[in-house]
CSV table of C-alpha atoms in Angstrom, one decimal:
chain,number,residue,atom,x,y,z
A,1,UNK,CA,0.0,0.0,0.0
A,2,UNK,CA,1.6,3.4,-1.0
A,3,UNK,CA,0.8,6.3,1.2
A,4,UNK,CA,-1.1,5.8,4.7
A,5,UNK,CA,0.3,1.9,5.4
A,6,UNK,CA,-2.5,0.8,7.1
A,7,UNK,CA,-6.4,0.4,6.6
A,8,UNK,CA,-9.6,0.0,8.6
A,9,UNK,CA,-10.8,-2.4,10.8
A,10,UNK,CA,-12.7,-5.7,8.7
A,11,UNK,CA,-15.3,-7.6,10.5
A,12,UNK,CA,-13.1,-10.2,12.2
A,13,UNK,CA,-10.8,-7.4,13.8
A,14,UNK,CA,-7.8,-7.8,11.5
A,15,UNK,CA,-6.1,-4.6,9.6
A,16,UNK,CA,-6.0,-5.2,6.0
A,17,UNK,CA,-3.3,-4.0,3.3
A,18,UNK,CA,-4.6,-2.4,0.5
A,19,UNK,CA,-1.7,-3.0,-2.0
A,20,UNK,CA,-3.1,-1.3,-4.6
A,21,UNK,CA,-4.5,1.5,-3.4
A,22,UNK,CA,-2.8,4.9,-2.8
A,23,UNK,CA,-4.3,5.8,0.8
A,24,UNK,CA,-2.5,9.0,0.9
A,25,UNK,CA,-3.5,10.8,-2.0
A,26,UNK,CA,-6.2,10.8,-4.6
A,27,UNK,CA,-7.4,6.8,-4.3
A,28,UNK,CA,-8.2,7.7,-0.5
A,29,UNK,CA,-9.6,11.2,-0.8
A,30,UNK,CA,-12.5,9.0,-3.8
A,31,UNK,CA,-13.2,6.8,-1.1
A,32,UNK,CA,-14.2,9.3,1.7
A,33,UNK,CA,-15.5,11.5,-1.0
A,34,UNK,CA,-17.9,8.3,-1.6
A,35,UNK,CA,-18.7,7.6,1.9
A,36,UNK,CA,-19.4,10.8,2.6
A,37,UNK,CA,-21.6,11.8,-0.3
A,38,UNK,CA,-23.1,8.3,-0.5
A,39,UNK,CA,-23.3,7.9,-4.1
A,40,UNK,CA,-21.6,9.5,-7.5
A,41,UNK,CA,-21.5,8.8,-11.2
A,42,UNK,CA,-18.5,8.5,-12.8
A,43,UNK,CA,-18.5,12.1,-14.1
A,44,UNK,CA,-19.1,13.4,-10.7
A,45,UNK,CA,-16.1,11.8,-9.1
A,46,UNK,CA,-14.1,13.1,-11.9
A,47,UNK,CA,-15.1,16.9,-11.5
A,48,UNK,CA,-14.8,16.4,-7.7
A,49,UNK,CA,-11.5,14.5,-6.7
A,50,UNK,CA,-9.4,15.5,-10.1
A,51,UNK,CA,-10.5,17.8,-12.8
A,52,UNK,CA,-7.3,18.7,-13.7
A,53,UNK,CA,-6.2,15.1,-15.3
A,54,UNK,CA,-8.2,13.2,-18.2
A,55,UNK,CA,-11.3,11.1,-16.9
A,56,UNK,CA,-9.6,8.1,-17.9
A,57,UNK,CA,-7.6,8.4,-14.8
A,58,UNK,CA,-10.7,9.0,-12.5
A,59,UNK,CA,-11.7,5.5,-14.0
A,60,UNK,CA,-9.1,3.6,-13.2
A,61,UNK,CA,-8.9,4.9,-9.9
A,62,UNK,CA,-12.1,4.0,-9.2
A,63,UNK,CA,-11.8,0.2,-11.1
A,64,UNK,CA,-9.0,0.0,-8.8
A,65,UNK,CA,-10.8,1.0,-5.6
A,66,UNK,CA,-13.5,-1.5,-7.2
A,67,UNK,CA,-11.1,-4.6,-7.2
A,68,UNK,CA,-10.0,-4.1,-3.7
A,69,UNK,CA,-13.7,-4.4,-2.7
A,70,UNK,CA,-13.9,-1.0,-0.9
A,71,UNK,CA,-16.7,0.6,-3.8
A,72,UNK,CA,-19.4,-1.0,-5.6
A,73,UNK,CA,-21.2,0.0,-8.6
A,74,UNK,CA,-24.9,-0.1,-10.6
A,75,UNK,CA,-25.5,0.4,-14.0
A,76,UNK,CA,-28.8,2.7,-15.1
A,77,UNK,CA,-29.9,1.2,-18.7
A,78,UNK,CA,-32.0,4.7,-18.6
A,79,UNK,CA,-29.1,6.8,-18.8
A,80,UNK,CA,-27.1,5.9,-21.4
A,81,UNK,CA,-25.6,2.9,-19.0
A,82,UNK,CA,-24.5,5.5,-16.8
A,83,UNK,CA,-22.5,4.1,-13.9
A,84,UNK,CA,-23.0,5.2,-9.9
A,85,UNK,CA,-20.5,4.3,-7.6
A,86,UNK,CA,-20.9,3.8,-3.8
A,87,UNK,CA,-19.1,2.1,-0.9
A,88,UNK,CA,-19.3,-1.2,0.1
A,89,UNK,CA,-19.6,-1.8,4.1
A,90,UNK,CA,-16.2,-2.7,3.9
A,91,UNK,CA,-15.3,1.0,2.0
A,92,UNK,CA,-17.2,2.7,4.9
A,93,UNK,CA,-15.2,0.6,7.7
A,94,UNK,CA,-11.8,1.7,6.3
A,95,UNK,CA,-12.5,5.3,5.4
A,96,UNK,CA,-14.4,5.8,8.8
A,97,UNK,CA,-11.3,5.2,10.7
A,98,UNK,CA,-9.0,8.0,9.4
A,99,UNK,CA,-9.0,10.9,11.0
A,100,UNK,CA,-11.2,12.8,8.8
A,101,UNK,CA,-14.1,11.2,8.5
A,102,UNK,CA,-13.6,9.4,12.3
A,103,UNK,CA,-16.7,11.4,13.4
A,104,UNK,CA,-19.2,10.3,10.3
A,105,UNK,CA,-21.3,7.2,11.2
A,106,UNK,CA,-23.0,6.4,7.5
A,107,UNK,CA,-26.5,4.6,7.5
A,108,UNK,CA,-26.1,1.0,6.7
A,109,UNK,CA,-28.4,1.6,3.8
A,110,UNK,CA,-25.1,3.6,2.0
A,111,UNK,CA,-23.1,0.3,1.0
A,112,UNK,CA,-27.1,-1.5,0.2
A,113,UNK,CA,-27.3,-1.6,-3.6
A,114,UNK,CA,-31.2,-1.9,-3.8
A,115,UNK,CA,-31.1,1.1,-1.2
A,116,UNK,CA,-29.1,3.1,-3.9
A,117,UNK,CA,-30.8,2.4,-6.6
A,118,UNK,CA,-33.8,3.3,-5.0
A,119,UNK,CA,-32.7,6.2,-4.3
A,120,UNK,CA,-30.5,7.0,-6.9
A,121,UNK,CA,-32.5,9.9,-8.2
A,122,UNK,CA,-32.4,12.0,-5.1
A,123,UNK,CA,-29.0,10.9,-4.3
A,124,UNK,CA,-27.2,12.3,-7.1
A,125,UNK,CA,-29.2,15.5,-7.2
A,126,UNK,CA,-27.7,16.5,-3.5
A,127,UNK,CA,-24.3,15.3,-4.9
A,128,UNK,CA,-24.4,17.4,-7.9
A,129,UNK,CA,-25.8,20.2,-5.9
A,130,UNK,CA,-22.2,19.8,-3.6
A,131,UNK,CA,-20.4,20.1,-7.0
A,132,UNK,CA,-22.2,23.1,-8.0
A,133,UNK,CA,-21.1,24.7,-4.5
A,134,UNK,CA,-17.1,23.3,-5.2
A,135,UNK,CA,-17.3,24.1,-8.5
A,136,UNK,CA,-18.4,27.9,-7.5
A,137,UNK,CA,-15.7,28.2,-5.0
A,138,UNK,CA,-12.6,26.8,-7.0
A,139,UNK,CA,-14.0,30.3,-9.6
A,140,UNK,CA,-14.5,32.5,-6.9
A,141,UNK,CA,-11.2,31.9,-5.1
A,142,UNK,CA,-13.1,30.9,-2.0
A,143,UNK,CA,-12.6,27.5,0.0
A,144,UNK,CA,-14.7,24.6,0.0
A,145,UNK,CA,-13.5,21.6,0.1
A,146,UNK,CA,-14.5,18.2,-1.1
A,147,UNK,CA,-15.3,16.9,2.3
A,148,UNK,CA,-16.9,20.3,3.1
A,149,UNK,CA,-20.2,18.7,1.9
A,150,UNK,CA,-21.7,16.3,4.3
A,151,UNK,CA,-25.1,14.3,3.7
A,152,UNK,CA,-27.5,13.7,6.1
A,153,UNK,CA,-26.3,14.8,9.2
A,154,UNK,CA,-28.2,14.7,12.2
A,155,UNK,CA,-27.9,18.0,13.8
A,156,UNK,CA,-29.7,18.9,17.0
A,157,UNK,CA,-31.8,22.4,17.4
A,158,UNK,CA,-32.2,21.5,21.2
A,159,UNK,CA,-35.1,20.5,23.5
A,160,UNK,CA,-35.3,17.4,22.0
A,161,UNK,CA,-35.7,17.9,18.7
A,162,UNK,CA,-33.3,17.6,15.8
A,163,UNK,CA,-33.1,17.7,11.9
A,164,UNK,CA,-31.6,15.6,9.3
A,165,UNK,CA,-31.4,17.6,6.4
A,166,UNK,CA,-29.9,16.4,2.6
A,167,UNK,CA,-26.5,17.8,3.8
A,168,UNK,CA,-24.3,20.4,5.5
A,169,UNK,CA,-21.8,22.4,3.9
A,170,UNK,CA,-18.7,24.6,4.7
A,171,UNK,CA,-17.9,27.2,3.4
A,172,UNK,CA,-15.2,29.9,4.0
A,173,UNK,CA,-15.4,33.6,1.6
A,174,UNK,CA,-11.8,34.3,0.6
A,175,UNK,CA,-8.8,32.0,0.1
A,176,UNK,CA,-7.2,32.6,3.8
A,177,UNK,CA,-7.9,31.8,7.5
A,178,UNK,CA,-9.5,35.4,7.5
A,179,UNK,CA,-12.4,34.8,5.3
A,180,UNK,CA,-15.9,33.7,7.3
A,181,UNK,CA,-17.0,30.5,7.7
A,182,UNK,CA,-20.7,29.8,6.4
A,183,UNK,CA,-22.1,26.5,7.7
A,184,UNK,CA,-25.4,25.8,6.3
A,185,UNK,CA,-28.1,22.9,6.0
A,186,UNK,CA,-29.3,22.2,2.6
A,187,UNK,CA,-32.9,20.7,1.5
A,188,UNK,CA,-32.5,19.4,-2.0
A,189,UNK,CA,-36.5,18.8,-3.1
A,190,UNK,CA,-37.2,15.3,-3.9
A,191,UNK,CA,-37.8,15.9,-8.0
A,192,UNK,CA,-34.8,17.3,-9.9
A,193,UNK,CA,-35.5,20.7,-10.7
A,194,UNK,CA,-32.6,23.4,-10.9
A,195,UNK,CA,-32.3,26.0,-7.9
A,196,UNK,CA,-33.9,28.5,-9.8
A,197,UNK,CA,-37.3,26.9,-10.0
A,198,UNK,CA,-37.0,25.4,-6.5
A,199,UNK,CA,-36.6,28.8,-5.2
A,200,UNK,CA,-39.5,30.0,-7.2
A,201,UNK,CA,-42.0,26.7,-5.2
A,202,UNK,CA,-44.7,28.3,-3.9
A,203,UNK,CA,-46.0,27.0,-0.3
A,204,UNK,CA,-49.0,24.6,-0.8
A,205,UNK,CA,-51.5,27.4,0.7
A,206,UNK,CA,-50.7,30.4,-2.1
A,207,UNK,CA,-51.9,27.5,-5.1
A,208,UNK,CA,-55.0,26.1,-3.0
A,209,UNK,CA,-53.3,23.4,-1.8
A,210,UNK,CA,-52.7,23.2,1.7
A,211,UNK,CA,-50.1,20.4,3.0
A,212,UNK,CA,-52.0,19.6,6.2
A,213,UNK,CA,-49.1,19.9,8.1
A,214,UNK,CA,-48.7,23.6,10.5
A,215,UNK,CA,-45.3,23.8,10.1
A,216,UNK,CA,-42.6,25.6,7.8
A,217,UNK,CA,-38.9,25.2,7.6
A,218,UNK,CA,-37.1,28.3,5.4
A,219,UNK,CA,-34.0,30.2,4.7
A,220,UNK,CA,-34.7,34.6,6.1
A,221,UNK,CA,-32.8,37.4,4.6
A,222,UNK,CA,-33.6,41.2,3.9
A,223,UNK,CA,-33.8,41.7,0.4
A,224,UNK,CA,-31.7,44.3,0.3
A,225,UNK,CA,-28.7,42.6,1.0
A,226,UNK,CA,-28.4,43.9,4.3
A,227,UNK,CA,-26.9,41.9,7.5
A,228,UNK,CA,-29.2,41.0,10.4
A,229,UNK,CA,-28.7,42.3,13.7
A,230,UNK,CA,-30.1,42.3,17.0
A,231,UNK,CA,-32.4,45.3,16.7
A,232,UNK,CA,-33.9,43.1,13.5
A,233,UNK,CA,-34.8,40.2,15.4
A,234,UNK,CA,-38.0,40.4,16.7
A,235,UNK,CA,-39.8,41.7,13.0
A,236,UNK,CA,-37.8,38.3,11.8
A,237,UNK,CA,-39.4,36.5,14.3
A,238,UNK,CA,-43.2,37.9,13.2
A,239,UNK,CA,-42.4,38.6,9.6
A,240,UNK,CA,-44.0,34.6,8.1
A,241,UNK,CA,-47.2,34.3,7.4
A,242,UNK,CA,-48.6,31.7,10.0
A,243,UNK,CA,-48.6,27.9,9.5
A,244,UNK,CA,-52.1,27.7,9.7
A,245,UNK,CA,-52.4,28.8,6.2
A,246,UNK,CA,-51.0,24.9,5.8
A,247,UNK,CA,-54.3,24.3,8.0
A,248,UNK,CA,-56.4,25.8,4.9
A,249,UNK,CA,-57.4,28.7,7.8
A,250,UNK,CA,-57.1,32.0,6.7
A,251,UNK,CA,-54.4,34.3,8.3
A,252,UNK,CA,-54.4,35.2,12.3
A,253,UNK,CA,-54.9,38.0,14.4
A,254,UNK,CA,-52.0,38.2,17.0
A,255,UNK,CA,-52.9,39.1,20.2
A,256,UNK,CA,-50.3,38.4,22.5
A,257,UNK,CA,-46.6,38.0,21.7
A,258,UNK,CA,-43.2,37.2,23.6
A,259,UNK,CA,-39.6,37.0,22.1
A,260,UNK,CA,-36.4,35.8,23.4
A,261,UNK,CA,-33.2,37.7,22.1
A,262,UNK,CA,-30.4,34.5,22.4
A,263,UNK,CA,-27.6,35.7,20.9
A,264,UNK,CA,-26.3,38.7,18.3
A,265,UNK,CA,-26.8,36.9,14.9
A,266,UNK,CA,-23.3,36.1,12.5
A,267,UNK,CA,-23.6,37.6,9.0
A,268,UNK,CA,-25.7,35.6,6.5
A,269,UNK,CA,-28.7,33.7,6.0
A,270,UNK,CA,-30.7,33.0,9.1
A,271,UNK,CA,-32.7,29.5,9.4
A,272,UNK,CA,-36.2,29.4,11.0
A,273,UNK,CA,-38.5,26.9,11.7
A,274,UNK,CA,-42.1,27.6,12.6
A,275,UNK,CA,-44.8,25.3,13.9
A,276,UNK,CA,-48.7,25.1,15.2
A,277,UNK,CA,-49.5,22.5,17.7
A,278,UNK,CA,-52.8,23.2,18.6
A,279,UNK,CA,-55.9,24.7,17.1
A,280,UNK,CA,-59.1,25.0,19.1
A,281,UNK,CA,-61.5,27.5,20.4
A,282,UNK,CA,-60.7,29.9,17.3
A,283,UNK,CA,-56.9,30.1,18.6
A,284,UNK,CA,-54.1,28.6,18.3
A,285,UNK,CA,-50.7,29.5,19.2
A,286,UNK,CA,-47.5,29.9,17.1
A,287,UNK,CA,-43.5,29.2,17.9
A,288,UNK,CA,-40.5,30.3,16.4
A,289,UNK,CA,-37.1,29.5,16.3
A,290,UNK,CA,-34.4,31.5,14.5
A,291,UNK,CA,-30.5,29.8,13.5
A,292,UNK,CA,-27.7,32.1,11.9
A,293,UNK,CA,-25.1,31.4,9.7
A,294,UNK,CA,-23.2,29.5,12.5
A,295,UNK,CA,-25.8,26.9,13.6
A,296,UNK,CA,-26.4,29.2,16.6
A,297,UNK,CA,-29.9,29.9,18.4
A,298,UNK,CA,-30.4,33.4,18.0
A,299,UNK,CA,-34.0,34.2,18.9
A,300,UNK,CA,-37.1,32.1,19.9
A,301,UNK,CA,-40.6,33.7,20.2
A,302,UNK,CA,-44.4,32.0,20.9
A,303,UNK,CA,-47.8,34.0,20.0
A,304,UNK,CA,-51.3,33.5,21.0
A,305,UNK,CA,-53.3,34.3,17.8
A,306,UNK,CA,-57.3,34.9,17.2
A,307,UNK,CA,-58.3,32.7,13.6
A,308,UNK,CA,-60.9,34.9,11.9
């Protein structure tokens, strides 16, 4: 084995030898690149891991990784025989003992190759949406890495409660140490439509078609480009039309409101999430919780509201 001389753990507690494999350069960085994203076609590997050489290397790297049993493939007869890679439960027991990826605990489903080609549709939509972020960066001069894009991460928003969203992602402005650090969870929608029109969905409510569920989950920013701050906080915490809407009700009437300032809020987009738990009597009430840039808790805020 050239590079790192030493692999994961395999099921009987030995260390294996992966003597073809290059553990300390590109061969190693595709495998954690596939653990961490779940799946990729061959394409996607290339323009992640090494767009600067011919694809034809990218494919033997990744036959290579192939023979020593740490990847897998599937073939879609749809797509022109496109191949998608993914690890084997053997990949994801290597890779998840260096240091980098130490922390990262993969659903079992990720090395399951009905499980991927289930959901192979989705998958590679949140993988090419992580290429479109690198790709941006590498013009831009800013840093995001390949292992700056993390799927389905389980990130906890306190009391009890946590999200799993499609994926997390770092990114730092600038090419130094200096530049901010954006950490944000991404949503990619199920069906594969480009950013533009998934920015453009309209809630169910504004097309007559209420989901049925009293909660909402967005992205908050002034139009205008300009920063939050802590004096902005409590019209961010009011400024969504209420869940209800999802109810098929017609807007509310607030009549008593509380807000908690947590914390000044970092540059950037803020995260929100917004839910109803009970209707009745012709009130229901209304909570709010507010996330910056960082992943911190910023503001939190409940109303008592009158339906019409």
């Amino acid at each position: 084995m050239r590079g790192a001389g030493q692999a994961g753990a395999v099921p009987d507690g030995k260390r294996v030898v992966m003597i073809d494999v290059d553990a300390g350069g590109r061969d190693r960085l595709a495998l954690a690149v596939l653990v961490q994203y779940r799946m990729a076609t061959t394409e996607q590997m290339h323009w992640v891991i090494a767009p600067g050489v011919r694809i034809e290397q990218t494919r033997r790297r990744l036959a290579r990784l192939r023979e020593e049993g740490l990847i897998e493939r599937i073939t879609l007869p749809q797509a022109g025989r496109r191949r998608v890679w993914f690890p084997t439960a053997y990949g994801v027991k290597v890779a998840c003992e260096w240091p980098e990826l130490r922390e990262r605990r993969p659903s079992r489903t990720a090395s399951d190759p009905t499980a991927v080609r289930l959901s192979v549709g989705h998958g590679l939509t949140v993988t090419e949406t992580g290429l479109a972020f690198l790709q941006d960066a590498r013009r831009r001069g800013d840093v995001c890495r390949p292992l700056d894009w993390m799927t389905e991460v389980h990130h906890s928003i306190g009391n009890g409660y946590s999200v799993i969203p499609d994926a997390l992602l770092y990114y730092r402005h600038g090419p130094s140490s200096d530049g901010s650090m954006l950490r944000a969870l991404v949503e990619v929608d199920r069906a594969t439509m480009g950013p533009e029109r998934l920015a453009a969905q309209p809630p169910g409510w504004l097309h007559g078609q209420p989901s049925g569920d009293p909660s909402m989950t967005f992205w908050m920013r002034f139009a205008d480009g300009r920063e939050p701050d802590l004096a902005s906080l409590p019209f961010l915490a009011d400024a969504a039309y209420p869940a209800i809407m999802e109810l098929g009700e017609m807007p509310s009437a607030t009549l008593e409101l509380t807000i908690h300032l947590r914390d000044r809020p970092a540059p950037g987009w803020l995260a929100c999430q917004i839910n109803t738990r009970h209707v009745a009597g012709g009130f229901h009430e209304e909570d709010c919780d507010i996330w910056d840039s960082r992943g911190v808790l910023v503001a939190q805020s409940r109303q008592l509201a009158r339906i019409p």
